Amino acid sequence: ILLLMPPFLLLKTDALNLLGWLWLFTLTQPALFLASQRELHPDWRRRLVYVPALFLMSIGLAPAVSQSILGALVGRRGEFVRTPKFGDAAAALPAHGVARATLPAAGLTLALEVGFLAYALLGIVVAARLELWGALPWLGLFAAGFGLTTVLDVRERLAAGG
């Protein structure tokens, strides 16, 4: 949806009406989360406060998940590198006994997160200039999701010293 929004905005096409109905598909992720929490935890209602963050993270993690799926489809083996990984156990344990995580070098995933963030922000500017206010919530969600994962990714890398 994000990739289609700015071109549709510039063309002022009727396809924006179709995108308006696609919001229904965004309900699947929160619905799955709610169903799982209801099944697993008696205090599931208290966990409803996490739904907005889950929604943003599911948007922001799309590049990393897509890379993993595409890699698996072409037969590339490897670990999912979006989360910190631990190296050799002995080498990862400093004198005080706390393991340190090592992160892969900033690569395609971070570049995609930043690129999608910039693209969503560009879309916001285009929509505002053309006074297409209905597109702003969509684009804002994408910007917030990619912004959140970008900030978390950079923060993890800085904390790990890389």
C-alpha positions in Angstrom: 0.0 0.0 0.0 2.8 2.4 0.9 4.5 2.0 -2.5 1.2 2.8 -4.3 0.1 5.8 -2.2 2.3 8.6 -3.5 1.9 7.8 -7.2 -1.9 7.5 -6.7 -1.8 10.8 -4.9 0.1 12.6 -7.7 -2.2 11.1 -10.3 -5.3 11.8 -8.3 -6.6 8.5 -9.4 -9.8 6.8 -8.4 -7.7 3.9 -7.1 -7.4 5.8 -3.9 -11.0 4.7 -3.2 -9.8 1.1 -3.4 -7.0 1.8 -1.0 -9.6 3.3 1.4 -11.2 -0.2 1.7 -7.9 -1.9 2.3 -7.9 -0.7 5.9 -10.0 -3.8 6.6 -7.0 -6.0 6.0 -5.0 -4.1 8.7 -7.3 -5.5 11.3 -6.0 -9.0 10.9 -2.7 -8.5 12.9 -4.4 -6.9 15.9 -7.2 -9.5 15.8 -4.7 -12.3 15.8 -2.9 -10.7 18.7 -6.1 -10.3 20.7 -7.2 -13.8 20.0 -3.9 -15.3 21.1 -3.8 -13.1 24.3 -7.4 -14.0 25.2 -6.5 -17.7 24.8 -3.2 -17.6 26.7 -3.9 -15.1 29.5 -6.7 -14.5 32.0 -5.8 -10.8 32.1 -5.9 -10.4 28.3 -7.8 -7.1 28.5 -4.9 -5.5 30.3 -2.7 -6.3 27.3 -4.8 -4.3 24.9 -2.5 -1.3 25.5 0.1 -3.1 23.5 -2.0 -3.4 20.3 -0.9 0.0 18.8 2.8 -0.8 19.3 2.3 -4.3 17.8 0.6 -2.7 14.8 3.5 -0.3 14.3 6.1 -3.0 14.7 4.3 -5.3 12.3 4.6 -2.5 9.7 8.2 -1.7 10.5 9.4 -5.3 10.5 8.0 -5.9 7.0 11.4 -5.5 5.3 13.2 -7.9 7.6 10.5 -10.5 7.4 10.3 -10.1 3.6 14.1 -10.6 3.3 13.9 -13.8 5.4 11.0 -15.2 3.3 12.6 -14.3 0.0 15.9 -15.8 1.2 14.2 -19.0 2.2 12.5 -19.2 -1.2 15.8 -19.1 -3.1 17.4 -21.6 -0.7 19.6 -19.2 1.3 20.2 -20.6 4.8 21.0 -18.4 7.7 19.7 -16.9 10.9 17.1 -14.1 11.1 19.3 -11.1 11.8 16.7 -8.5 12.9 17.3 -9.3 16.5 20.6 -9.3 18.5 22.5 -12.6 18.4 25.0 -14.0 20.8 28.4 -15.1 19.5 30.6 -17.8 21.0 29.5 -18.2 24.6 33.0 -17.9 26.1 34.0 -14.9 24.1 30.6 -13.2 24.7 31.0 -13.3 28.5 33.0 -10.4 29.9 34.5 -10.4 33.3 31.3 -9.6 35.1 29.5 -12.6 33.5 26.9 -10.8 31.4 26.6 -11.9 27.8 26.9 -9.3 25.1 24.9 -9.3 21.9 26.5 -8.8 18.6 24.6 -7.2 15.8 25.2 -7.8 12.1 26.6 -4.8 10.2 24.0 -2.3 9.1 22.9 -3.5 5.8 19.9 -3.8 3.5 17.3 -4.1 6.3 18.2 -0.8 7.9 18.5 0.9 4.5 15.0 -0.4 3.6 13.6 0.9 6.9 15.1 4.3 6.4 14.0 4.3 2.7 10.4 3.4 3.5 10.4 6.0 6.3 11.5 8.7 3.9 9.0 7.5 1.2 6.1 7.7 3.8 7.2 11.2 4.9 7.3 12.3 1.2 3.8 10.9 0.8 2.6 12.9 3.8 4.0 16.1 2.2 2.4 15.3 -1.2 -1.0 14.4 0.4 -1.0 17.6 2.5 0.0 19.8 -0.5 -2.8 18.2 -2.6 -5.2 18.4 0.4 -5.9 14.7 0.2 -6.5 14.4 3.9 -7.8 10.8 3.8 -4.4 9.5 2.9 -2.7 11.1 5.9 -3.6 8.4 8.5 -2.3 5.6 6.3 0.9 7.4 5.5 1.3 8.4 9.2 1.0 4.8 10.3 3.7 3.8 7.8 6.0 6.6 8.9 5.5 5.8 12.5 6.1 2.0 12.0 9.2 2.4 9.9 10.4 5.3 12.2 10.0 3.1 15.3 11.9 0.1 13.9 14.6 2.4 12.5 15.1 4.1 15.9 15.1 0.8 17.7 17.6 -0.7 15.2 20.0 2.2 15.4 19.7 2.3 19.2 20.5 -1.4 19.4 23.5 -1.0 17.2 24.8 2.0 19.1 24.4 0.1 22.4 26.2 -2.9 21.0 29.1 -0.6 19.9 28.5 -1.1 16.2 
